[in-house]
PDB file of N, CA and C in Angstrom:
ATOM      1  N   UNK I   6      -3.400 -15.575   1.070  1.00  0.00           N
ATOM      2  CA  UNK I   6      -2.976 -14.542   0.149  1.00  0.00           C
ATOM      3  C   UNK I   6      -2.556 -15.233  -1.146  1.00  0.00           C
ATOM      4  N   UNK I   7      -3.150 -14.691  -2.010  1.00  0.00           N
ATOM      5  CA  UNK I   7      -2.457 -15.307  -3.566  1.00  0.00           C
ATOM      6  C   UNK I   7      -1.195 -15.040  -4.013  1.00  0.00           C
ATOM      7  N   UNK I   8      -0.931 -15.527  -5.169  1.00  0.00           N
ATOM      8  CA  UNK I   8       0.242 -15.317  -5.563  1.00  0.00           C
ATOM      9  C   UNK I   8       1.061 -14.248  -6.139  1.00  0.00           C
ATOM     10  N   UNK I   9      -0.578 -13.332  -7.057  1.00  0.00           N
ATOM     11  CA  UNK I   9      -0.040 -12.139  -7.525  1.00  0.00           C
ATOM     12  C   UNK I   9      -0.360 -10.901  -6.389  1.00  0.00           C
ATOM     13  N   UNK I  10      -1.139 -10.924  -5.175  1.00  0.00           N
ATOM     14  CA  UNK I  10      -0.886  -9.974  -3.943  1.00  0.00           C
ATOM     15  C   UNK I  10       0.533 -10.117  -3.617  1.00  0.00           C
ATOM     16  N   UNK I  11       0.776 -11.315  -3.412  1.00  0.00           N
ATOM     17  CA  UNK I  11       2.154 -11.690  -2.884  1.00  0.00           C
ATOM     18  C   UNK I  11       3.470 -10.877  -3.487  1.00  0.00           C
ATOM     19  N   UNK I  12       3.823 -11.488  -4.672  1.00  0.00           N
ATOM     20  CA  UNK I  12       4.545 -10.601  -5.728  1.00  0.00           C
ATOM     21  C   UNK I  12       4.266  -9.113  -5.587  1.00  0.00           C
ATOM     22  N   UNK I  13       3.345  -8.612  -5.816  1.00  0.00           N
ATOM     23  CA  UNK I  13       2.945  -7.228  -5.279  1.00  0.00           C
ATOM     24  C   UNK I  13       3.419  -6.659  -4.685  1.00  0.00           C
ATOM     25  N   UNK I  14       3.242  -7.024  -3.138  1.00  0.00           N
ATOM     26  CA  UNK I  14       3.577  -6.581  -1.495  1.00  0.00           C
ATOM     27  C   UNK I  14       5.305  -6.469  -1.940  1.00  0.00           C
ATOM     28  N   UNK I  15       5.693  -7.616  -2.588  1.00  0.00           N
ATOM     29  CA  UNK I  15       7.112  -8.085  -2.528  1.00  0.00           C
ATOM     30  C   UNK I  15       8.239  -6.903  -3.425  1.00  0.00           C
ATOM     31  N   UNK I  16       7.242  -6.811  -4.273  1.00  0.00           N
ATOM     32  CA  UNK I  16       7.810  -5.283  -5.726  1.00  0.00           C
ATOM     33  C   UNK I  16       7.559  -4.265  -4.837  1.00  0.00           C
ATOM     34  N   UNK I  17       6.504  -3.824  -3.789  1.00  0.00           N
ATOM     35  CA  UNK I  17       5.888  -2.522  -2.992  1.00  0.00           C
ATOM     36  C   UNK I  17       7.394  -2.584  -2.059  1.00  0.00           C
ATOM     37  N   UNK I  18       8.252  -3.921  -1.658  1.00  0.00           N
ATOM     38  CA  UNK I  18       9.026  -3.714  -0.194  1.00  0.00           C
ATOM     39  C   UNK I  18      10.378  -3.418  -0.883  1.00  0.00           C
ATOM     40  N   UNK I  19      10.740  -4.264  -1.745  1.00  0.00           N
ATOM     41  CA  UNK I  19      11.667  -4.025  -2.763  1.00  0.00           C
ATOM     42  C   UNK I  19      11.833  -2.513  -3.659  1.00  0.00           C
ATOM     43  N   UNK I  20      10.973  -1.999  -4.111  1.00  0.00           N
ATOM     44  CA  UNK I  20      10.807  -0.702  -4.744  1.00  0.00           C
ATOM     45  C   UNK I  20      11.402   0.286  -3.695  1.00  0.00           C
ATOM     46  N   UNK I  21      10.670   0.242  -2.499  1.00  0.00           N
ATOM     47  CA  UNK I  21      10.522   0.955  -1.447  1.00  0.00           C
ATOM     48  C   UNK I  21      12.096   1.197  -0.718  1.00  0.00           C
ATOM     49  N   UNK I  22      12.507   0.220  -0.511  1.00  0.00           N
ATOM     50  CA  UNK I  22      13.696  -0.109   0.075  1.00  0.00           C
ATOM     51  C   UNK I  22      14.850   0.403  -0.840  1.00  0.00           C
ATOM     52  N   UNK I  23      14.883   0.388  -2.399  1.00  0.00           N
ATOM     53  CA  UNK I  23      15.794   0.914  -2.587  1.00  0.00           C
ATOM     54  C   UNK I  23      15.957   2.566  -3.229  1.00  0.00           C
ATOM     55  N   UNK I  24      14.811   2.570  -3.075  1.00  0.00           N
ATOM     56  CA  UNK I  24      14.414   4.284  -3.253  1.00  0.00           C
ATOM     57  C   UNK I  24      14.474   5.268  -1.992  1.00  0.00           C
ATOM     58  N   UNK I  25      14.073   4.416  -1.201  1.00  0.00           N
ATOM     59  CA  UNK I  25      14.131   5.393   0.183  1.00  0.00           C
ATOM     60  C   UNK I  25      15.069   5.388   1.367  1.00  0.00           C
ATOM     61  N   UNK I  26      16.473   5.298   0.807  1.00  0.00           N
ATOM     62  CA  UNK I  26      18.008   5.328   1.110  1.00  0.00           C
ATOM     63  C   UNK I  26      17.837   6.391   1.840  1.00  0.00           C
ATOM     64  N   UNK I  27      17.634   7.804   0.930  1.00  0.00           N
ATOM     65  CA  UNK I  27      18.145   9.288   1.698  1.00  0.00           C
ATOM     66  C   UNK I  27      16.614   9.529   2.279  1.00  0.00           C
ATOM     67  N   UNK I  28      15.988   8.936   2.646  1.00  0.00           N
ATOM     68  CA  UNK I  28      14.463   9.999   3.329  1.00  0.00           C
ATOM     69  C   UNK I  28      14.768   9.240   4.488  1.00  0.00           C
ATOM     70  N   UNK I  29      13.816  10.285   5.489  1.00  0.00           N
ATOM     71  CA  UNK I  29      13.922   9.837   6.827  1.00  0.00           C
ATOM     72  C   UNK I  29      13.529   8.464   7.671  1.00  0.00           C
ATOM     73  N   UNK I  30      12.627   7.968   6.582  1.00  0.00           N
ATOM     74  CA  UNK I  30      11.585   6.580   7.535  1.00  0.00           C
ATOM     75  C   UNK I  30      12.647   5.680   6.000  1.00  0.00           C
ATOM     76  N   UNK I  31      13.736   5.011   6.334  1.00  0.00           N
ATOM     77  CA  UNK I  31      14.698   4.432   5.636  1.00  0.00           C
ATOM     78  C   UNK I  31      13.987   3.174   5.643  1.00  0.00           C
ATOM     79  N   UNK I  32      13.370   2.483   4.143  1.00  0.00           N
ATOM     80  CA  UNK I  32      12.903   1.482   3.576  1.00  0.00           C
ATOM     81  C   UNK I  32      11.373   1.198   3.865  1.00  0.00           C
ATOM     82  N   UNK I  33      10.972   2.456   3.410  1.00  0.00           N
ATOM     83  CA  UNK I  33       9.142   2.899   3.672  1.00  0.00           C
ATOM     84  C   UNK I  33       9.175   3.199   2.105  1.00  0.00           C
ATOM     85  N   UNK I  34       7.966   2.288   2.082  1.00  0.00           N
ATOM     86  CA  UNK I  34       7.588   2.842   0.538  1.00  0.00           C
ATOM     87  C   UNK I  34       7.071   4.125   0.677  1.00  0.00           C
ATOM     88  N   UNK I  35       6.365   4.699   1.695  1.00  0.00           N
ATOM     89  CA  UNK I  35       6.014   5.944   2.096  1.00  0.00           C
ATOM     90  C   UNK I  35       6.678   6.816   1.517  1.00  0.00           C
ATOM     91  N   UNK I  36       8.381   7.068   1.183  1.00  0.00           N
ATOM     92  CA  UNK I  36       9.364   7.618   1.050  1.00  0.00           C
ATOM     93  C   UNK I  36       9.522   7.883   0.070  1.00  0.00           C
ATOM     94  N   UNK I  37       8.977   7.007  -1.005  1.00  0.00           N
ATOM     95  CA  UNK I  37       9.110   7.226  -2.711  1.00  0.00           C
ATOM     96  C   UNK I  37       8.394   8.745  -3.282  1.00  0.00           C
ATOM     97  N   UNK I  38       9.070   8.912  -4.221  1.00  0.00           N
ATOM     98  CA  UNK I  38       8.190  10.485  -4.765  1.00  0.00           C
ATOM     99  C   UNK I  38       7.295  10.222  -5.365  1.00  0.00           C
ATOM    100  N   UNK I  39       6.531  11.368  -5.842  1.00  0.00           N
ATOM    101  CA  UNK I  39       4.890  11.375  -5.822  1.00  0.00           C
ATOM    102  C   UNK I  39       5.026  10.469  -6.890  1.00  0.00           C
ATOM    103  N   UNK I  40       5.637  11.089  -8.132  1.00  0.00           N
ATOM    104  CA  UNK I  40       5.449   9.879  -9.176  1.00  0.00           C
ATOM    105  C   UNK I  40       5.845   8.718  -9.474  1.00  0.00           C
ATOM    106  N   UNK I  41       6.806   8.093  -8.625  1.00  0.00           N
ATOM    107  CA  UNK I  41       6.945   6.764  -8.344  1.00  0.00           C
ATOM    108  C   UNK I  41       5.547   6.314  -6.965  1.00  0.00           C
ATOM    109  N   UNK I  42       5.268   6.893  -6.729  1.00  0.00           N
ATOM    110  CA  UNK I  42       4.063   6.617  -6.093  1.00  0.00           C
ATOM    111  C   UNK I  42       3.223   6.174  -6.712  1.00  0.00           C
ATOM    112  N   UNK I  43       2.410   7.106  -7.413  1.00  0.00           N
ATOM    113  CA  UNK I  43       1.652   6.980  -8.541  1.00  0.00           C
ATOM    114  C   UNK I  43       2.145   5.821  -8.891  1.00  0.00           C
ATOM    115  N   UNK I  44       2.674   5.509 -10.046  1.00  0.00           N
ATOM    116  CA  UNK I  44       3.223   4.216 -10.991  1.00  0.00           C
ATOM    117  C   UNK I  44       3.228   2.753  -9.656  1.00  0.00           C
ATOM    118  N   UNK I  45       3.579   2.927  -9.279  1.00  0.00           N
ATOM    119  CA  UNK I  45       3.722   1.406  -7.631  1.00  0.00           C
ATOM    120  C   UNK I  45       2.018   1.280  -7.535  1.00  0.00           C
ATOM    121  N   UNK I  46       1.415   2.277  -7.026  1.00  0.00           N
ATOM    122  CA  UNK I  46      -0.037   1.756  -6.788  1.00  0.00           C
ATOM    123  C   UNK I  46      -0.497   1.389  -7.891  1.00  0.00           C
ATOM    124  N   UNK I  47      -0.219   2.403  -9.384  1.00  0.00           N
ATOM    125  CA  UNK I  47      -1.165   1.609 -10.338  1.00  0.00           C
ATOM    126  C   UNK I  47      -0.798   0.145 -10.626  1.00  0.00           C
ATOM    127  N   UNK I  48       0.904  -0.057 -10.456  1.00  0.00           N
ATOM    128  CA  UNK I  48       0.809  -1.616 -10.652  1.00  0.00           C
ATOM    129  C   UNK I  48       0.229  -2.559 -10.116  1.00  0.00           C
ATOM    130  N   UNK I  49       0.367  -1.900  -8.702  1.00  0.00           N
ATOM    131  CA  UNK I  49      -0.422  -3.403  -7.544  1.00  0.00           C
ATOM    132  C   UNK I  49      -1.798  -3.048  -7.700  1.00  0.00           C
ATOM    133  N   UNK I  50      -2.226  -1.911  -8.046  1.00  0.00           N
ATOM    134  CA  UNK I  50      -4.099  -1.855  -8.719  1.00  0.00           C
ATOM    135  C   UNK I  50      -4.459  -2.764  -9.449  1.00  0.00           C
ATOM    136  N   UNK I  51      -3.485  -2.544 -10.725  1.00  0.00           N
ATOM    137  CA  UNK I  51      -3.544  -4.038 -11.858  1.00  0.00           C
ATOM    138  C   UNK I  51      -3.064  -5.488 -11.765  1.00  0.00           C
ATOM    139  N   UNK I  52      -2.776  -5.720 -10.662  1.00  0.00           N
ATOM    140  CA  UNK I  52      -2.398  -7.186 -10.662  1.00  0.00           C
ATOM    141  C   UNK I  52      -3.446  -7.407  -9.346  1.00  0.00           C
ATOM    142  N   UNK I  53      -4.094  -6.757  -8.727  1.00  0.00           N
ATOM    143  CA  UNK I  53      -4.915  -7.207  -7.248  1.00  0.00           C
ATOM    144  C   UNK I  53      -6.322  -8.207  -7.478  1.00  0.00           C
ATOM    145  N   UNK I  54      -6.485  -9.193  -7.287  1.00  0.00           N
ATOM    146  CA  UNK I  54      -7.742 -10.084  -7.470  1.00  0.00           C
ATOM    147  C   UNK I  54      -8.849  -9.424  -6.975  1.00  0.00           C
ATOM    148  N   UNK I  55     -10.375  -9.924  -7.258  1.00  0.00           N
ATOM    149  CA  UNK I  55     -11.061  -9.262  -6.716  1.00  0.00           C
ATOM    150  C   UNK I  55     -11.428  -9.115  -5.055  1.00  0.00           C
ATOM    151  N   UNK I  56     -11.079 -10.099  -4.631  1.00  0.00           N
ATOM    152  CA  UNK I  56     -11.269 -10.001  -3.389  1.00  0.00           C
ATOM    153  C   UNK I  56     -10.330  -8.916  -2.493  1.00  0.00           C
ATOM    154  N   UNK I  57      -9.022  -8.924  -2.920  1.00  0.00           N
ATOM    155  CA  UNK I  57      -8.015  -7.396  -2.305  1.00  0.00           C
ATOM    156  C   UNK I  57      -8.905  -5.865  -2.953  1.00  0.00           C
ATOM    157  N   UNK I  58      -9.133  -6.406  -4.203  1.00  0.00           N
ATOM    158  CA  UNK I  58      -9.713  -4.741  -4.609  1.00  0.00           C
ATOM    159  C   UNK I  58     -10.777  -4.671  -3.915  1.00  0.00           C
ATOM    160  N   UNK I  59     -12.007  -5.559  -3.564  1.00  0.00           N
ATOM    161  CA  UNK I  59     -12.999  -4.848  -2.773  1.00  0.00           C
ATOM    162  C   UNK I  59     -12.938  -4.961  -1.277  1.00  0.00           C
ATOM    163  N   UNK I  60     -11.433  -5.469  -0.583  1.00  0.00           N
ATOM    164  CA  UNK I  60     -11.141  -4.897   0.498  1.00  0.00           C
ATOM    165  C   UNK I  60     -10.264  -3.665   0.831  1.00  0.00           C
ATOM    166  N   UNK I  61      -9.936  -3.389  -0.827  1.00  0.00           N
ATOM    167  CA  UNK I  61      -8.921  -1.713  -0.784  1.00  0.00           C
ATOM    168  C   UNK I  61     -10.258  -0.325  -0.692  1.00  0.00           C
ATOM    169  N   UNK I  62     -11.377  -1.257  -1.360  1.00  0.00           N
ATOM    170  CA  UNK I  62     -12.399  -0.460  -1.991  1.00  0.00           C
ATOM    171  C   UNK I  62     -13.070   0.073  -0.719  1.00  0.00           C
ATOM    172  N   UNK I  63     -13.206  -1.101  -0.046  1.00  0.00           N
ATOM    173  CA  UNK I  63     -13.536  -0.601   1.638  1.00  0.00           C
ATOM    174  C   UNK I  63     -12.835   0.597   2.093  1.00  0.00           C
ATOM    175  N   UNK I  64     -11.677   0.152   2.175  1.00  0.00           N
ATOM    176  CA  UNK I  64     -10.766   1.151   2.958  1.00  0.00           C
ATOM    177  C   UNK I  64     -11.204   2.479   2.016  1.00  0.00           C
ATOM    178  N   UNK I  65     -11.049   2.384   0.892  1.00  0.00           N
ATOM    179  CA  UNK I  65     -11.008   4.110   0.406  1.00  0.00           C
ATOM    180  C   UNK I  65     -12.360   4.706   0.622  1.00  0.00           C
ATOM    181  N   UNK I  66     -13.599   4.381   0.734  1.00  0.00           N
ATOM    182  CA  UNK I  66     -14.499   4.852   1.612  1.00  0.00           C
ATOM    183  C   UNK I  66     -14.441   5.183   2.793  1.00  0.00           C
ATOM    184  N   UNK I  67     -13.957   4.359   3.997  1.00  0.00           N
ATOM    185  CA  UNK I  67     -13.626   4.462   5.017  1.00  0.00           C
ATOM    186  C   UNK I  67     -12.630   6.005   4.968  1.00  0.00           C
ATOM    187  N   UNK I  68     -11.520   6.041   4.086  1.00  0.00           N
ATOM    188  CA  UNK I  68     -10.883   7.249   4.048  1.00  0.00           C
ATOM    189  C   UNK I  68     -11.055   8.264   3.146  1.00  0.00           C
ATOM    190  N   UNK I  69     -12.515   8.394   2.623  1.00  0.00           N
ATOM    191  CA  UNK I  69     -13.510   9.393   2.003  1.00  0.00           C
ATOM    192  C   UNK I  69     -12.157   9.236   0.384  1.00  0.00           C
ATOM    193  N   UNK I  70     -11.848   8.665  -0.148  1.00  0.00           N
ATOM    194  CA  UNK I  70     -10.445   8.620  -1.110  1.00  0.00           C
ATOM    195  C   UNK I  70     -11.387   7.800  -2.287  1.00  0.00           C
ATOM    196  N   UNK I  71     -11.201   8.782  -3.424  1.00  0.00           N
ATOM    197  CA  UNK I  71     -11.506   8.722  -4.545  1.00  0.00           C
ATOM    198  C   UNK I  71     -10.427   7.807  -5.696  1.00  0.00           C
ATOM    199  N   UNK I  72      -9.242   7.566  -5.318  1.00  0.00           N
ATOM    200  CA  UNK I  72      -8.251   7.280  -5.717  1.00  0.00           C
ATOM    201  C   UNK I  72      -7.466   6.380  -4.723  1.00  0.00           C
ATOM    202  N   UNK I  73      -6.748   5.072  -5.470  1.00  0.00           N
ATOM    203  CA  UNK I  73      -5.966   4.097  -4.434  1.00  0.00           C
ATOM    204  C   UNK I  73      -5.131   4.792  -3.974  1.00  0.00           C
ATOM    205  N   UNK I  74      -4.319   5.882  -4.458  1.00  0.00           N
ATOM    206  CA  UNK I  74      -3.189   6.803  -4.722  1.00  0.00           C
ATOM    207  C   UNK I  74      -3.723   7.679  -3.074  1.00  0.00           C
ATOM    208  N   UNK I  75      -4.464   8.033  -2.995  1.00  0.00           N
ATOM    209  CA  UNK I  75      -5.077   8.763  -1.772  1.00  0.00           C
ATOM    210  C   UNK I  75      -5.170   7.659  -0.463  1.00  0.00           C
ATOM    211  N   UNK I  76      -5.730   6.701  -0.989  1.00  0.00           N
ATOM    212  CA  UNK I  76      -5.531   5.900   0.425  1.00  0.00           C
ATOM    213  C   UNK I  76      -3.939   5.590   0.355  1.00  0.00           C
ATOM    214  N   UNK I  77      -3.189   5.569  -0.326  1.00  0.00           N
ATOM    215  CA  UNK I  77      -1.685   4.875   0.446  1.00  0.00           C
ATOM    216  C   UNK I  77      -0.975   6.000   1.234  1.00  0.00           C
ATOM    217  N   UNK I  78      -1.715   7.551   0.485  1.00  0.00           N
ATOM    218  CA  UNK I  78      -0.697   8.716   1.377  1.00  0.00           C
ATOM    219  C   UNK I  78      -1.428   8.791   2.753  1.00  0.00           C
ATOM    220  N   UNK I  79      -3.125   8.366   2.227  1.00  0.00           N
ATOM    221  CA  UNK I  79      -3.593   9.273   3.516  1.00  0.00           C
ATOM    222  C   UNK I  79      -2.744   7.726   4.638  1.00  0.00           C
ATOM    223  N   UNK I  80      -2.364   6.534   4.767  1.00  0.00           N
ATOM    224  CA  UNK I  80      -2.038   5.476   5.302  1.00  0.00           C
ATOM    225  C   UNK I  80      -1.018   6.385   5.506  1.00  0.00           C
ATOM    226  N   UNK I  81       0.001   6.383   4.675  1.00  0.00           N
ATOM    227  CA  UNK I  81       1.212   6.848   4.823  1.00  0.00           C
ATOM    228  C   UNK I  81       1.479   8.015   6.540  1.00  0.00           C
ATOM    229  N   UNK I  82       0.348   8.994   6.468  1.00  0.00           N
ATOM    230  CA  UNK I  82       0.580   9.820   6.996  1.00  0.00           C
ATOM    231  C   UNK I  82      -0.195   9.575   8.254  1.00  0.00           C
ATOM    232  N   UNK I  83      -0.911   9.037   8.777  1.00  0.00           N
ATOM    233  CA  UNK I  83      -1.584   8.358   9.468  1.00  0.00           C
ATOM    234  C   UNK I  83      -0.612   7.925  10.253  1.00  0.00           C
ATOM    235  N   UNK I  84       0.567   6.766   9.704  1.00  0.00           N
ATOM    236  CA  UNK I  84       1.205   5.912  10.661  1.00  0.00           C
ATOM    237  C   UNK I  84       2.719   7.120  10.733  1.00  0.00           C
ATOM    238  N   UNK I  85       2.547   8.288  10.564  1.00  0.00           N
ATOM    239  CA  UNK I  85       4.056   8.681  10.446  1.00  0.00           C
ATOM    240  C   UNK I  85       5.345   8.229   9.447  1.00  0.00           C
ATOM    241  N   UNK I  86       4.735   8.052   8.270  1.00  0.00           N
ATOM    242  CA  UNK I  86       5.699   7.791   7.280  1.00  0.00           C
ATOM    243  C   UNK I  86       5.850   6.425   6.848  1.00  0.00           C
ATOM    244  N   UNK I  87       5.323   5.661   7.367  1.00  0.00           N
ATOM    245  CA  UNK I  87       5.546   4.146   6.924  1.00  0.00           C
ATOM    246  C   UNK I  87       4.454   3.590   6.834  1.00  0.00           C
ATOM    247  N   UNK I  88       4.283   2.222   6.323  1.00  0.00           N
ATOM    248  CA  UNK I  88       2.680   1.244   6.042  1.00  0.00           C
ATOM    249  C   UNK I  88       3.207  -0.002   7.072  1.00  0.00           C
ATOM    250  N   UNK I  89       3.888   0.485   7.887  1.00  0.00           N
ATOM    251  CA  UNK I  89       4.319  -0.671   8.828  1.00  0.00           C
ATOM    252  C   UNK I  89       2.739  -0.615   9.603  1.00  0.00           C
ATOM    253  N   UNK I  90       2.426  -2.088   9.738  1.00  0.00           N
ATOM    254  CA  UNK I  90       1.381  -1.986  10.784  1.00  0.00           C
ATOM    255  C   UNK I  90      -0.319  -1.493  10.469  1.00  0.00           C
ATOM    256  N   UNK I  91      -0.195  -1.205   9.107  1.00  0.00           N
ATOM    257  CA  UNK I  91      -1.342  -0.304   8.820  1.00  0.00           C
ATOM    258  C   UNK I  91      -2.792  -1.115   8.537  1.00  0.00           C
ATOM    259  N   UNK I  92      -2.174  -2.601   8.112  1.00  0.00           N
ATOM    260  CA  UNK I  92      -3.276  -3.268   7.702  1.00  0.00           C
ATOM    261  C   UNK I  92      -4.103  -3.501   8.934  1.00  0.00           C
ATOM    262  N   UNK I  93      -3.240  -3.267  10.143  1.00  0.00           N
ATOM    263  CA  UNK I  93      -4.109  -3.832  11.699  1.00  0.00           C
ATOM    264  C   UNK I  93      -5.320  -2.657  12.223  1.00  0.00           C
ATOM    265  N   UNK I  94      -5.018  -1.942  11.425  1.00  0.00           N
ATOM    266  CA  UNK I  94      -6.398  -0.758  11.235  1.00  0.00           C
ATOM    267  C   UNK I  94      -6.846  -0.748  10.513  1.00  0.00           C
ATOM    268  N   UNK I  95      -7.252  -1.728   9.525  1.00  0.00           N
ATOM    269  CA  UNK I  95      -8.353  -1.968   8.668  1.00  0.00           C
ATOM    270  C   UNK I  95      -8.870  -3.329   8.105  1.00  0.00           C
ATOM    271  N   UNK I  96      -8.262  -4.174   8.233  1.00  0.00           N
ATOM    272  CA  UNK I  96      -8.325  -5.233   8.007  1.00  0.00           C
ATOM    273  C   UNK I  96      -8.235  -6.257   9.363  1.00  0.00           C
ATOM    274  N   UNK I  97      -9.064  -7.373   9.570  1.00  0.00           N
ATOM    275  CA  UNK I  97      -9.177  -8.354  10.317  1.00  0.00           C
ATOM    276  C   UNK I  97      -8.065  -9.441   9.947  1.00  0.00           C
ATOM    277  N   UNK I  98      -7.593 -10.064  11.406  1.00  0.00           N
ATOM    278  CA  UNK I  98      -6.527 -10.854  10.877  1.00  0.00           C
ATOM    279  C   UNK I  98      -7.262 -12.226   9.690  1.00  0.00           C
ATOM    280  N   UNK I  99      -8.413 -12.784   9.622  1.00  0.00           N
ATOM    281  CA  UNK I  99      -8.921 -13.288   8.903  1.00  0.00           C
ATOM    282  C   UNK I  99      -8.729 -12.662   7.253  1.00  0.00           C
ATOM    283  N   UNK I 100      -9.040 -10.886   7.163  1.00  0.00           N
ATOM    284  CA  UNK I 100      -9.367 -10.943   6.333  1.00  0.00           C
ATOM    285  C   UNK I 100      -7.629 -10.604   5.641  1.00  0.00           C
ATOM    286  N   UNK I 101      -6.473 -10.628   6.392  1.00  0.00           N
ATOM    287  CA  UNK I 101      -5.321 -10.858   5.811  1.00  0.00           C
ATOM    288  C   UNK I 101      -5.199 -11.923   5.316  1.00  0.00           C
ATOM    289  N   UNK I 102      -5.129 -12.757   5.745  1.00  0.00           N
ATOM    290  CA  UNK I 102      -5.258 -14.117   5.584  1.00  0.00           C
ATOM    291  C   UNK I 102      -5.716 -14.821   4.242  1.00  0.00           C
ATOM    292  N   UNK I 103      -7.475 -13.938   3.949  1.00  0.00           N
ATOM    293  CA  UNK I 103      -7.708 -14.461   2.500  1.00  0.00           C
ATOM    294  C   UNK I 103      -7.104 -13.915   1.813  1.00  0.00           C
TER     295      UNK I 103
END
């Protein structure tokens, strides 16, 4: 994993954690409102190398999603409120790795 995925993931757990105090799945980025939603994906959109974007690019086919914004809710709702665990349904532990 590079350095600016890294940072990323790290602003996505951090953001997440202190926004989602009062919702039910406590320190799920899941939890953030729509428009802090919005704004979080477009950042980690713009900092993702090419190799994460054309493994996000996968996934949003896979989840018919026209928008990154669509794959993190349709994830979101999928696992019951959180992205705990989510990459192990779409991604190979290899392809975490790169």
């Amino acid at each position: 994993m590079n350095s600016r995925t890294l940072v990323g993931l790290m602003l996505v757990g951090l953001l997440g954690l202190a926004s989602a105090d009062h919702h039910e799945h406590h320190g799920s980025v899941c939890a953030l409102e729509g428009e802090a939603q919005v704004a979080l994906v477009g950042c980690i959109q713009e900092h993702l190398d090419e190799a994460a974007r054309n493994k996000l690019n996968t996934v949003k086919e896979r989840l018919e999603c026209d928008q990154l914004h669509c794959v993190f809710l349709k994830i979101c709702e999928r696992n019951n409120g959180t992205l705990e665990h989510s990459g192990n349904e779409f991604f190979t532990d290899a392809e975490k790795e790169g």
